[in-house]
XYZ file of N, CA and C in Angstrom:
714
model
N -51.243 6.015 26.398
C -51.502 6.866 27.590
C -51.565 5.893 28.831
N -51.742 6.715 29.928
C -51.734 5.839 31.254
C -52.935 4.937 31.281
N -54.094 5.325 30.440
C -55.207 4.317 30.438
C -55.124 2.968 29.508
N -55.269 3.653 28.250
C -54.968 2.685 27.210
C -53.465 2.463 26.629
N -52.926 1.303 27.033
C -51.588 0.994 26.783
C -51.286 0.741 25.451
N -52.230 0.018 24.487
C -51.993 -0.611 23.251
C -53.419 -0.995 22.776
N -53.696 -0.546 21.676
C -54.961 -0.845 20.926
C -54.552 -1.144 19.490
N -55.086 -2.295 18.980
C -54.989 -3.006 17.612
C -56.281 -3.412 17.033
N -56.568 -2.909 15.863
C -57.519 -3.513 15.053
C -57.062 -4.518 13.979
N -57.775 -5.637 13.651
C -57.090 -6.612 12.580
C -58.591 -7.045 11.841
N -58.122 -7.195 10.618
C -59.306 -7.976 9.737
C -58.725 -8.899 8.826
N -59.399 -9.749 8.402
C -58.842 -10.912 7.733
C -59.964 -11.270 6.772
N -59.798 -11.515 5.173
C -60.552 -12.203 4.549
C -59.660 -13.271 3.735
N -60.375 -14.727 3.698
C -59.387 -15.676 3.036
C -60.497 -16.641 2.533
N -59.777 -17.056 1.231
C -60.729 -18.378 0.683
C -59.757 -19.451 0.368
N -60.048 -20.539 0.705
C -59.225 -21.489 0.666
C -60.075 -22.777 -0.146
N -59.403 -23.791 -0.400
C -60.090 -25.211 -1.225
C -59.453 -26.141 -0.348
N -60.297 -27.223 -0.509
C -60.109 -28.614 0.308
C -60.530 -29.577 -0.880
N -59.311 -30.310 -1.379
C -59.359 -31.427 -2.383
C -59.855 -32.513 -1.846
N -60.214 -33.404 -2.669
C -60.861 -34.725 -2.266
C -59.932 -35.804 -2.228
N -60.266 -36.992 -1.629
C -59.061 -38.007 -1.686
C -58.972 -38.699 -2.638
N -57.929 -39.280 -3.064
C -57.606 -39.825 -4.530
C -58.852 -40.919 -4.842
N -59.044 -41.165 -5.857
C -60.223 -42.233 -6.440
C -61.532 -41.818 -6.063
N -61.744 -40.593 -5.432
C -62.725 -40.212 -4.999
C -64.004 -39.835 -6.070
N -63.354 -39.696 -7.452
C -64.385 -39.502 -8.465
C -64.232 -40.539 -9.564
N -63.900 -41.637 -8.964
C -63.666 -42.831 -10.015
C -63.887 -44.083 -9.173
N -64.810 -44.777 -9.544
C -65.442 -46.285 -8.740
C -64.337 -47.269 -9.190
N -63.496 -47.986 -8.481
C -62.526 -48.922 -8.683
C -63.441 -50.322 -8.212
N -62.741 -51.364 -9.062
C -63.206 -52.618 -8.487
C -62.298 -53.296 -7.342
N -62.957 -53.903 -6.631
C -62.207 -54.658 -5.717
C -62.474 -56.195 -5.538
N -61.695 -57.013 -4.663
C -61.650 -58.213 -4.495
C -63.044 -58.726 -4.148
N -63.905 -59.471 -4.707
C -65.119 -60.143 -4.521
C -65.248 -61.154 -3.676
N -64.048 -61.644 -3.191
C -63.836 -63.096 -2.582
C -64.814 -63.158 -1.421
N -64.525 -62.123 -0.485
C -65.224 -62.219 0.799
C -66.642 -61.367 0.838
N -67.030 -60.751 -0.366
C -68.315 -59.796 0.099
C -69.487 -60.337 -1.001
N -69.201 -61.125 -2.093
C -70.217 -61.751 -2.966
C -70.294 -63.249 -2.961
N -70.051 -63.778 -4.217
C -70.038 -64.985 -4.754
C -68.722 -65.751 -4.427
N -67.524 -65.048 -3.985
C -66.464 -65.761 -3.683
C -65.687 -65.790 -5.108
N -65.908 -65.071 -6.012
C -64.929 -65.006 -7.240
C -64.982 -63.677 -7.953
N -63.813 -63.729 -8.422
C -63.727 -62.428 -9.526
C -63.623 -61.084 -8.550
N -64.179 -59.884 -9.302
C -63.983 -58.587 -8.742
C -65.121 -57.842 -9.039
N -65.458 -57.045 -8.241
C -66.762 -56.233 -8.271
C -66.545 -54.918 -7.576
N -67.562 -53.852 -8.037
C -67.567 -52.658 -7.223
C -68.205 -52.969 -5.743
N -67.378 -52.195 -4.846
C -67.839 -52.094 -3.584
C -69.284 -51.566 -3.303
N -69.517 -51.448 -1.870
C -71.031 -51.045 -1.674
C -70.715 -49.485 -1.933
N -69.875 -48.755 -2.079
C -69.623 -47.265 -2.218
C -69.611 -46.921 -3.418
N -70.092 -45.768 -3.970
C -69.857 -45.155 -5.333
C -69.222 -44.032 -5.243
N -68.252 -43.688 -6.034
C -67.612 -42.521 -6.184
C -68.103 -41.491 -7.360
N -67.862 -40.341 -7.451
C -68.669 -39.416 -8.328
C -67.785 -38.943 -9.307
N -67.897 -38.843 -10.572
C -67.068 -38.539 -11.612
C -67.339 -36.904 -11.704
N -68.255 -36.539 -11.238
C -68.656 -35.118 -11.222
C -68.254 -34.115 -10.154
N -67.403 -35.041 -9.225
C -67.022 -34.363 -7.880
C -66.033 -33.284 -8.023
N -66.165 -32.183 -7.173
C -64.938 -30.970 -7.394
C -64.850 -30.642 -5.964
N -63.649 -29.974 -5.706
C -63.332 -29.643 -4.308
C -64.145 -28.427 -3.674
N -64.226 -28.593 -2.233
C -65.018 -27.634 -1.793
C -64.469 -26.404 -1.398
N -65.031 -25.282 -1.183
C -64.277 -24.085 -1.090
C -64.887 -23.526 0.416
N -64.072 -22.720 0.888
C -64.392 -22.088 2.080
C -64.028 -20.719 2.041
N -64.804 -19.748 2.598
C -64.577 -18.374 2.682
C -64.602 -17.737 4.013
N -63.546 -17.211 4.542
C -63.674 -16.764 6.008
C -63.561 -15.000 6.217
N -64.268 -14.590 6.906
C -64.117 -13.128 7.249
C -63.864 -13.071 8.847
N -63.068 -12.522 9.220
C -62.813 -12.022 10.581
C -62.475 -10.648 10.924
N -62.975 -10.302 11.985
C -62.705 -8.861 12.441
C -62.430 -8.862 13.925
N -61.270 -8.128 14.460
C -61.105 -8.455 15.884
C -60.452 -6.984 16.346
N -60.250 -6.873 17.679
C -59.330 -5.881 18.412
C -58.723 -6.532 19.465
N -57.699 -6.034 19.692
C -56.877 -6.113 21.072
C -56.554 -5.067 21.861
N -56.792 -4.878 22.862
C -56.891 -3.779 23.989
C -56.023 -4.079 24.955
N -55.192 -3.245 25.873
C -54.418 -3.575 26.878
C -54.672 -2.129 27.597
N -54.844 -2.268 28.810
C -55.108 -0.972 29.873
C -54.234 -0.977 31.126
N -53.910 0.299 31.536
C -53.200 0.354 32.813
C -51.821 -0.464 32.763
N -50.903 -0.159 31.839
C -49.700 -0.829 31.645
C -49.751 -2.430 31.785
N -50.793 -2.686 30.800
C -51.160 -4.301 30.579
C -51.665 -4.992 31.953
N -51.970 -4.411 32.730
C -52.846 -5.025 33.683
C -54.289 -5.710 33.294
N -54.765 -5.267 32.436
C -55.958 -5.580 32.053
C -55.684 -5.850 30.464
N -56.246 -6.974 29.472
C -55.911 -7.237 28.366
C -57.403 -7.672 28.069
N -57.618 -7.161 26.747
C -59.121 -7.506 25.988
C -58.885 -8.033 24.671
N -59.330 -9.224 24.187
C -59.019 -9.492 22.815
C -60.410 -10.091 22.515
N -60.835 -9.474 21.206
C -62.472 -9.773 20.648
C -62.342 -9.978 19.278
N -63.044 -11.120 18.907
C -62.983 -11.503 17.444
C -64.417 -12.153 16.895
N -64.737 -11.368 15.815
C -66.041 -12.039 15.463
C -65.815 -12.636 13.938
N -66.331 -13.575 13.512
C -66.021 -14.414 12.302
C -67.156 -14.758 11.765
N -67.162 -15.137 10.323
C -68.168 -15.761 9.515
C -67.461 -16.707 8.783
N -67.857 -18.026 8.611
C -67.227 -19.054 7.761
C -68.273 -19.503 6.674
N -68.114 -19.668 5.522
C -69.201 -20.135 4.780
C -68.467 -21.223 3.829
N -68.819 -22.522 3.727
C -68.418 -23.580 3.023
C -69.224 -23.867 1.782
N -68.955 -24.193 0.704
C -69.477 -24.297 -0.275
C -69.327 -25.566 -0.838
N -70.156 -26.472 -1.396
C -69.956 -27.800 -1.875
C -69.328 -28.591 -0.852
N -69.448 -28.903 0.272
C -68.952 -29.762 1.269
C -68.664 -31.135 0.667
N -67.912 -31.878 0.845
C -67.609 -33.152 0.290
C -68.152 -34.232 1.452
N -68.910 -35.137 1.182
C -69.235 -36.078 2.208
C -69.275 -37.664 1.426
N -68.409 -38.354 2.055
C -67.779 -39.669 1.349
C -69.176 -40.800 1.778
N -69.959 -40.524 2.664
C -70.677 -41.676 3.109
C -72.347 -41.329 3.177
N -72.533 -40.323 1.938
C -74.151 -40.014 1.696
C -74.945 -41.357 1.435
N -76.208 -41.355 1.630
C -77.107 -42.346 1.451
C -78.003 -41.984 0.465
N -77.722 -42.556 -0.890
C -78.805 -42.062 -1.998
C -79.797 -43.221 -1.980
N -80.771 -43.262 -3.080
C -81.639 -44.235 -3.151
C -80.753 -45.799 -3.565
N -81.149 -46.839 -2.904
C -80.560 -47.950 -3.086
C -80.416 -48.321 -4.654
N -81.593 -47.938 -5.308
C -81.860 -48.180 -6.803
C -80.631 -48.083 -7.564
N -79.622 -47.071 -7.019
C -78.444 -46.654 -7.806
C -77.398 -47.886 -7.823
N -77.618 -48.982 -7.078
C -76.792 -50.038 -6.841
C -75.794 -50.093 -5.954
N -75.761 -48.975 -5.188
C -74.844 -48.722 -4.007
C -75.589 -48.103 -2.793
N -74.712 -48.538 -1.803
C -75.405 -48.095 -0.380
C -75.025 -46.683 -0.158
N -73.544 -46.184 -0.349
C -72.941 -45.119 0.079
C -72.458 -44.268 -1.276
N -72.466 -42.792 -1.273
C -72.216 -42.283 -2.162
C -71.120 -41.213 -1.971
N -70.179 -40.691 -2.858
C -69.406 -39.687 -2.475
C -69.885 -38.462 -3.309
N -70.310 -37.163 -2.612
C -70.923 -36.305 -3.366
C -70.634 -34.899 -2.581
N -70.730 -33.524 -3.575
C -70.907 -32.349 -2.825
C -71.902 -32.122 -2.309
N -72.443 -32.593 -1.058
C -73.568 -32.664 -0.379
C -74.297 -31.702 0.043
N -73.541 -30.415 0.602
C -74.147 -29.693 1.271
C -73.339 -28.226 1.248
N -74.148 -27.107 1.674
C -73.481 -25.876 1.935
C -73.816 -25.551 3.270
N -72.622 -24.938 4.056
C -72.648 -24.760 5.475
C -72.179 -23.285 5.739
N -72.738 -22.757 6.835
C -72.442 -21.554 7.461
C -72.148 -21.376 8.896
N -70.982 -20.859 9.310
C -70.783 -20.964 10.758
C -70.342 -19.557 11.187
N -70.827 -19.173 12.101
C -70.501 -17.657 12.579
C -70.394 -17.521 14.133
N -69.648 -16.675 14.743
C -69.358 -16.606 16.133
C -68.734 -15.416 16.738
N -68.284 -15.552 18.004
C -67.806 -14.474 18.649
C -66.857 -15.326 19.700
N -65.451 -14.875 19.560
C -64.547 -15.098 20.663
C -63.988 -14.215 21.444
N -63.860 -14.210 22.796
C -63.359 -13.163 23.613
C -62.469 -13.665 24.627
N -61.285 -12.888 24.873
C -60.637 -13.448 26.166
C -60.068 -12.190 26.870
N -60.207 -12.170 28.192
C -60.131 -10.979 29.069
C -59.091 -11.610 30.162
N -58.009 -10.673 30.166
C -56.868 -11.281 31.177
C -56.805 -10.090 32.197
N -56.916 -10.466 33.520
C -56.665 -9.375 34.708
C -55.400 -9.819 35.516
N -54.422 -8.996 35.543
C -53.487 -9.191 36.679
C -53.993 -8.618 37.879
N -54.564 -9.126 38.883
C -54.782 -8.496 39.999
C -53.797 -8.126 41.072
N -52.666 -9.001 41.275
C -51.534 -8.556 41.997
C -50.497 -8.845 41.345
N -49.448 -8.161 41.257
C -48.183 -8.199 40.613
C -47.043 -7.748 41.383
N -46.315 -8.533 42.337
C -45.191 -7.922 42.903
C -43.946 -8.909 43.196
N -42.958 -8.713 43.629
C -42.028 -9.771 43.946
C -42.382 -10.948 44.851
N -43.249 -10.962 45.434
C -43.732 -11.966 46.346
C -44.852 -12.647 45.858
N -45.952 -12.018 45.553
C -47.367 -12.467 45.285
C -47.466 -12.149 43.850
N -48.131 -12.886 43.002
C -48.603 -12.590 41.736
C -50.014 -13.461 41.648
N -50.984 -12.824 40.969
C -52.290 -13.553 40.699
C -53.155 -12.964 39.498
N -53.327 -13.746 38.888
C -53.806 -13.443 37.367
C -55.176 -14.278 37.116
N -56.073 -13.648 36.372
C -57.254 -14.424 35.699
C -57.260 -14.387 34.531
N -57.688 -15.390 33.598
C -57.972 -15.281 32.208
C -59.171 -15.925 32.044
N -59.936 -15.023 31.224
C -61.445 -15.645 31.160
C -61.738 -15.796 29.528
N -62.069 -16.683 29.019
C -62.447 -17.205 27.507
C -63.931 -17.249 27.511
N -64.367 -16.588 26.578
C -65.685 -16.884 26.011
C -65.844 -17.152 24.590
N -66.897 -18.036 24.186
C -67.094 -18.545 22.784
C -68.345 -18.688 22.482
N -69.140 -17.984 21.558
C -70.447 -18.410 21.181
C -70.472 -18.480 19.502
N -70.981 -19.864 19.403
C -70.762 -20.120 17.853
C -72.245 -20.614 17.420
N -72.714 -20.358 16.349
C -73.958 -20.526 15.297
C -73.692 -21.143 14.357
N -74.346 -22.411 13.751
C -74.180 -23.039 12.650
C -75.149 -23.107 11.807
N -75.381 -23.581 10.479
C -76.444 -23.831 10.052
C -76.148 -24.555 8.561
N -77.122 -25.633 8.220
C -76.873 -26.090 6.803
C -77.872 -25.337 5.967
N -77.156 -24.654 5.083
C -78.011 -23.895 3.939
C -78.481 -24.433 2.561
N -77.751 -25.748 2.285
C -78.187 -26.467 1.239
C -78.151 -27.846 1.538
N -78.905 -28.769 1.214
C -78.699 -29.978 1.426
C -79.917 -30.678 0.583
N -79.491 -31.661 -0.522
C -80.443 -32.179 -1.462
C -81.186 -33.277 -0.973
N -80.476 -33.974 0.041
C -81.387 -35.225 0.856
C -82.014 -34.640 1.912
N -83.324 -35.447 2.229
C -83.848 -34.971 3.336
C -83.168 -34.919 4.799
N -82.114 -35.810 4.565
C -81.239 -36.073 5.852
C -79.955 -36.815 5.594
N -78.905 -36.247 6.020
C -77.597 -36.950 5.930
C -77.205 -37.130 7.458
N -76.587 -38.223 7.564
C -76.223 -38.730 8.822
C -75.048 -39.619 8.876
N -74.314 -39.474 9.915
C -73.132 -40.505 9.944
C -73.480 -41.684 10.854
N -73.376 -42.573 10.192
C -73.721 -44.042 10.443
C -72.840 -44.473 11.788
N -71.794 -44.247 11.726
C -70.808 -44.564 12.797
C -71.349 -43.832 14.243
N -72.122 -42.673 14.208
C -72.579 -42.006 15.157
C -73.776 -42.721 15.806
N -74.446 -43.661 15.326
C -75.712 -44.168 15.528
C -75.388 -44.962 16.721
N -76.245 -44.664 17.993
C -76.119 -44.958 19.192
C -77.678 -44.879 19.908
N -78.486 -46.176 20.017
C -79.766 -46.348 20.813
C -80.622 -45.414 19.916
N -80.602 -45.409 18.623
C -81.653 -44.957 17.866
C -81.423 -43.263 17.822
N -80.206 -42.714 17.989
C -80.010 -41.259 18.054
C -78.589 -41.231 17.120
N -78.431 -40.187 16.408
C -77.300 -40.071 15.443
C -77.152 -38.587 15.181
N -75.888 -38.402 14.668
C -75.494 -37.148 14.165
C -76.251 -36.861 12.864
N -77.013 -35.823 12.620
C -77.668 -35.690 11.262
C -77.388 -34.225 10.872
N -77.421 -34.110 9.706
C -77.651 -32.751 9.042
C -79.128 -32.687 8.341
N -79.705 -31.586 8.671
C -81.212 -31.474 7.965
C -81.044 -29.704 7.391
N -81.714 -29.796 6.333
C -81.607 -28.214 5.576
C -82.477 -27.112 6.557
N -81.509 -26.074 6.887
C -81.915 -25.145 7.706
C -81.874 -25.195 9.127
N -81.146 -26.351 9.747
C -81.061 -26.744 11.050
C -79.300 -26.577 11.296
N -79.080 -26.733 12.592
C -77.497 -26.443 12.754
C -76.650 -27.774 12.269
N -75.310 -27.614 12.056
C -74.508 -28.966 11.806
C -74.393 -29.991 12.869
N -74.892 -29.347 13.855
C -74.639 -30.394 15.030
C -75.648 -30.919 15.805
N -76.880 -31.104 14.573
C -78.027 -31.566 15.307
C -77.816 -33.059 15.675
N -78.805 -33.486 16.509
C -78.865 -34.857 17.021
C -80.328 -35.316 16.356
N -80.209 -36.189 15.627
C -81.557 -36.889 14.845
C -81.958 -37.979 15.523
N -83.253 -38.188 15.506
C -83.842 -39.414 16.223
C -85.233 -39.450 16.151
N -86.252 -40.414 16.717
C -87.567 -40.676 16.231
C -88.233 -39.965 17.321
N -89.166 -39.409 17.171
C -90.118 -38.670 18.468
C -91.604 -39.217 18.076
N -92.515 -38.644 18.811
C -93.754 -38.999 18.918
C -94.621 -38.176 17.842
N -95.514 -38.759 17.206
C -96.707 -38.076 16.315
C -97.274 -37.097 17.192
N -97.831 -35.845 16.897
C -98.572 -34.904 17.575
C -99.639 -34.237 16.757
N -100.762 -34.079 17.174
C -101.890 -33.307 16.415
C -101.418 -31.828 16.358
N -102.303 -30.902 15.777
C -102.086 -29.560 15.550
C -102.091 -28.740 16.957
N -102.428 -29.471 17.933
C -102.392 -28.572 19.247
C -101.238 -28.801 19.916
N -100.183 -29.996 19.319
C -98.998 -30.383 19.890
C -99.249 -31.504 20.925
N -100.448 -32.170 21.019
C -100.799 -33.269 21.804
C -100.102 -34.485 21.274
N -99.602 -35.309 22.020
C -99.073 -36.646 21.835
C -100.001 -37.670 21.418
N -100.220 -38.176 20.077
C -101.002 -39.089 19.667
C -100.914 -40.432 20.403
N -101.993 -41.007 20.804
C -102.041 -42.381 21.378
C -102.757 -43.325 20.782
N -101.798 -44.594 20.700
C -102.496 -45.813 19.755
C -103.835 -46.377 20.797
N -105.024 -46.279 20.226
C -106.170 -46.752 21.133
C -106.015 -48.277 21.545
N -105.396 -49.022 20.360
C -105.312 -50.363 20.638
C -104.279 -50.806 21.844
N -103.563 -49.990 21.997
C -102.242 -50.270 22.869
C -102.209 -49.353 24.180
N -102.498 -48.346 23.851
C -102.397 -47.233 24.754
C -101.045 -46.543 25.114
N -100.205 -46.807 24.107
C -98.682 -46.317 24.002
C -98.830 -45.161 23.012
N -97.930 -44.185 23.237
C -97.934 -42.868 22.224
C -97.397 -43.547 20.783
N -98.016 -42.904 20.055
C -97.569 -43.267 18.504
C -96.142 -42.634 18.024
N -95.201 -43.234 17.620
C -93.856 -42.907 17.261
C -93.726 -42.602 15.769
N -93.360 -41.404 15.613
C -93.364 -40.942 14.090
C -91.981 -41.801 13.369
N -92.463 -42.265 12.417
C -91.405 -43.361 11.650
C -90.180 -42.456 11.213
N -90.259 -41.424 10.970
C -89.110 -40.276 10.228
C -88.366 -39.871 11.182
N -87.234 -39.721 11.078
C -86.193 -39.244 11.895
C -86.281 -37.620 11.865
N -86.160 -36.951 13.028
C -86.597 -35.478 13.079
C -85.153 -35.067 13.993
N -85.132 -33.625 14.105
C -84.272 -33.218 14.965
C -84.804 -33.334 16.562
N -83.867 -33.857 17.440
C -84.190 -33.917 18.891
C -83.589 -33.026 19.470
N -82.145 -32.661 19.317
C -81.508 -31.734 19.816
C -80.251 -31.055 19.124
N -79.791 -30.178 19.800
C -78.426 -29.782 19.355
C -77.165 -29.761 20.258
N -76.336 -30.633 19.967
C -75.188 -30.852 20.662
C -74.175 -29.736 20.805
N -74.483 -28.724 20.222
C -73.632 -27.363 20.300
C -74.140 -26.687 21.190
N -73.335 -26.060 22.534
C -73.794 -25.627 23.532
C -74.050 -24.066 23.106
N -75.068 -23.316 23.660
C -75.255 -22.008 23.688
C -74.207 -21.070 23.704
N -73.305 -21.216 24.537
C -71.961 -20.516 24.777
C -71.086 -21.513 25.795
N -69.693 -21.220 25.573
C -68.865 -22.105 26.256
C -67.887 -20.734 27.033
N -67.547 -21.090 28.231
C -66.640 -20.048 29.059
C -65.673 -20.824 29.880
N -64.397 -20.406 30.048
C -63.501 -20.997 30.795
C -62.739 -19.813 31.578
N -62.671 -20.320 32.984
C -61.948 -19.179 33.780
C -60.872 -19.814 34.455
N -59.542 -19.412 34.114
C -58.284 -20.059 34.744
C -57.539 -18.985 35.893
N -57.312 -19.189 36.722
C -56.720 -18.513 37.806
C -55.007 -19.159 38.109
N -54.314 -18.355 38.245
C -53.026 -18.702 38.516
C -52.598 -17.506 39.639
N -52.021 -18.293 40.645
C -51.657 -17.549 42.131
C -50.315 -18.175 42.195
N -49.222 -17.304 42.753
C -47.727 -17.541 42.944
C -47.438 -16.750 44.152
N -47.049 -17.738 45.148
C -46.228 -17.012 46.466
C -44.943 -17.540 46.267
N -43.975 -16.694 46.163
C -42.618 -17.105 46.131
C -42.507 -18.309 45.309
N -42.105 -19.461 45.580
C -41.832 -20.691 45.052
C -42.863 -21.527 44.768
N -44.199 -21.201 45.452
C -45.257 -22.053 45.249
C -46.232 -21.531 44.623
N -46.801 -22.547 43.445
C -47.671 -22.154 42.418
C -49.156 -22.653 42.544
N -50.238 -22.247 42.381
C -51.584 -22.693 42.381
C -52.465 -22.300 41.163
N -52.991 -23.293 40.435
C -53.998 -23.052 39.412
C -55.114 -23.513 39.425
N -56.120 -22.983 39.071
C -57.366 -23.825 39.170
C -58.246 -23.390 38.135
N -59.227 -24.375 37.091
C -60.043 -23.886 36.240
C -61.119 -24.434 36.149
N -62.242 -23.331 35.833
C -63.633 -23.478 35.701
C -64.087 -23.632 34.350
N -64.766 -24.569 33.767
C -65.244 -24.736 32.588
C -66.686 -24.547 32.750
N -67.366 -23.950 31.851
C -68.802 -23.721 31.836
C -69.149 -23.762 30.318
N -70.475 -24.765 30.483
C -71.028 -24.890 29.017
C -72.531 -25.023 29.362
N -73.232 -24.253 28.465
C -74.823 -23.898 28.770
C -75.599 -24.175 27.611
N -76.892 -24.822 27.578
C -77.647 -25.300 26.762
C -79.113 -24.879 27.318
N -79.738 -24.263 26.336
C -81.247 -23.630 26.466
C -81.911 -24.352 25.672
C-alpha cells in the first residue's frame, strides 16, 4: 500500500562444526638442539590432547525488513543467539606438573546474543539534489558458561599487567588484571608498614572491552556532480 511498500520476515536455525588443526590431538617430537641440552629430539612446551573433538556452534536468528512510503524509509532489524560448545583453545595453561606449559583442550562453552538494526532515510531525492542517511545500531552481550580453569588468558595480549581473560560467568571480552584487596565494606586495605594499598595477588576482572552498544551514522549528499559524505561512529561504555 502507500505506507508499507514491502514487509518481510525471516528466521534461521543453523548448526556448524569447527575442526581442530592437524596434530592437535597428538603430541610430536621436535628438534631439541635449541631448546634443551642441544642433542636429540623432545616434546615441546605445548601438549596436544588425544581426547580432543571439534567444537560446535548453534545459531538462531529472527529478523524483519520493512520499507515505507515507496522506499523512502527502510528498517532492518535482527535478533540472534549463538551458543558455542566445547570451544577449542590451543594455549590453555594447566598445572606445570603435567610437564607442559601450554595445553590444547575443549576449554569452554560460550554464549553470545544481540540485536542489530539498520535505518535508512531518503530525505531528498530529485534530479538535482539527493540526501540520504543510514543509521546502524548494534548491541551484543556474551558470557562464558563453562570453564574448568579459574582463568584462561591470551599471553600475547599481556600488557602492563593486564590481559584478555576468560572467567566463568563473565563476558568473553573481559580484561583481567590485579586489583586492591578490600574488606567487607568495600574499603581498600592499607599495609600499615608501608602505607600503600594491599594488592590482590589473584587476577580478577578489571573491565569489559565490549561496548554497551555501537552506532554509526552515515550521511550522503549529492548536488549535481558534487558528492559529500560524512560518518559519525559512537561507542558507549557504562
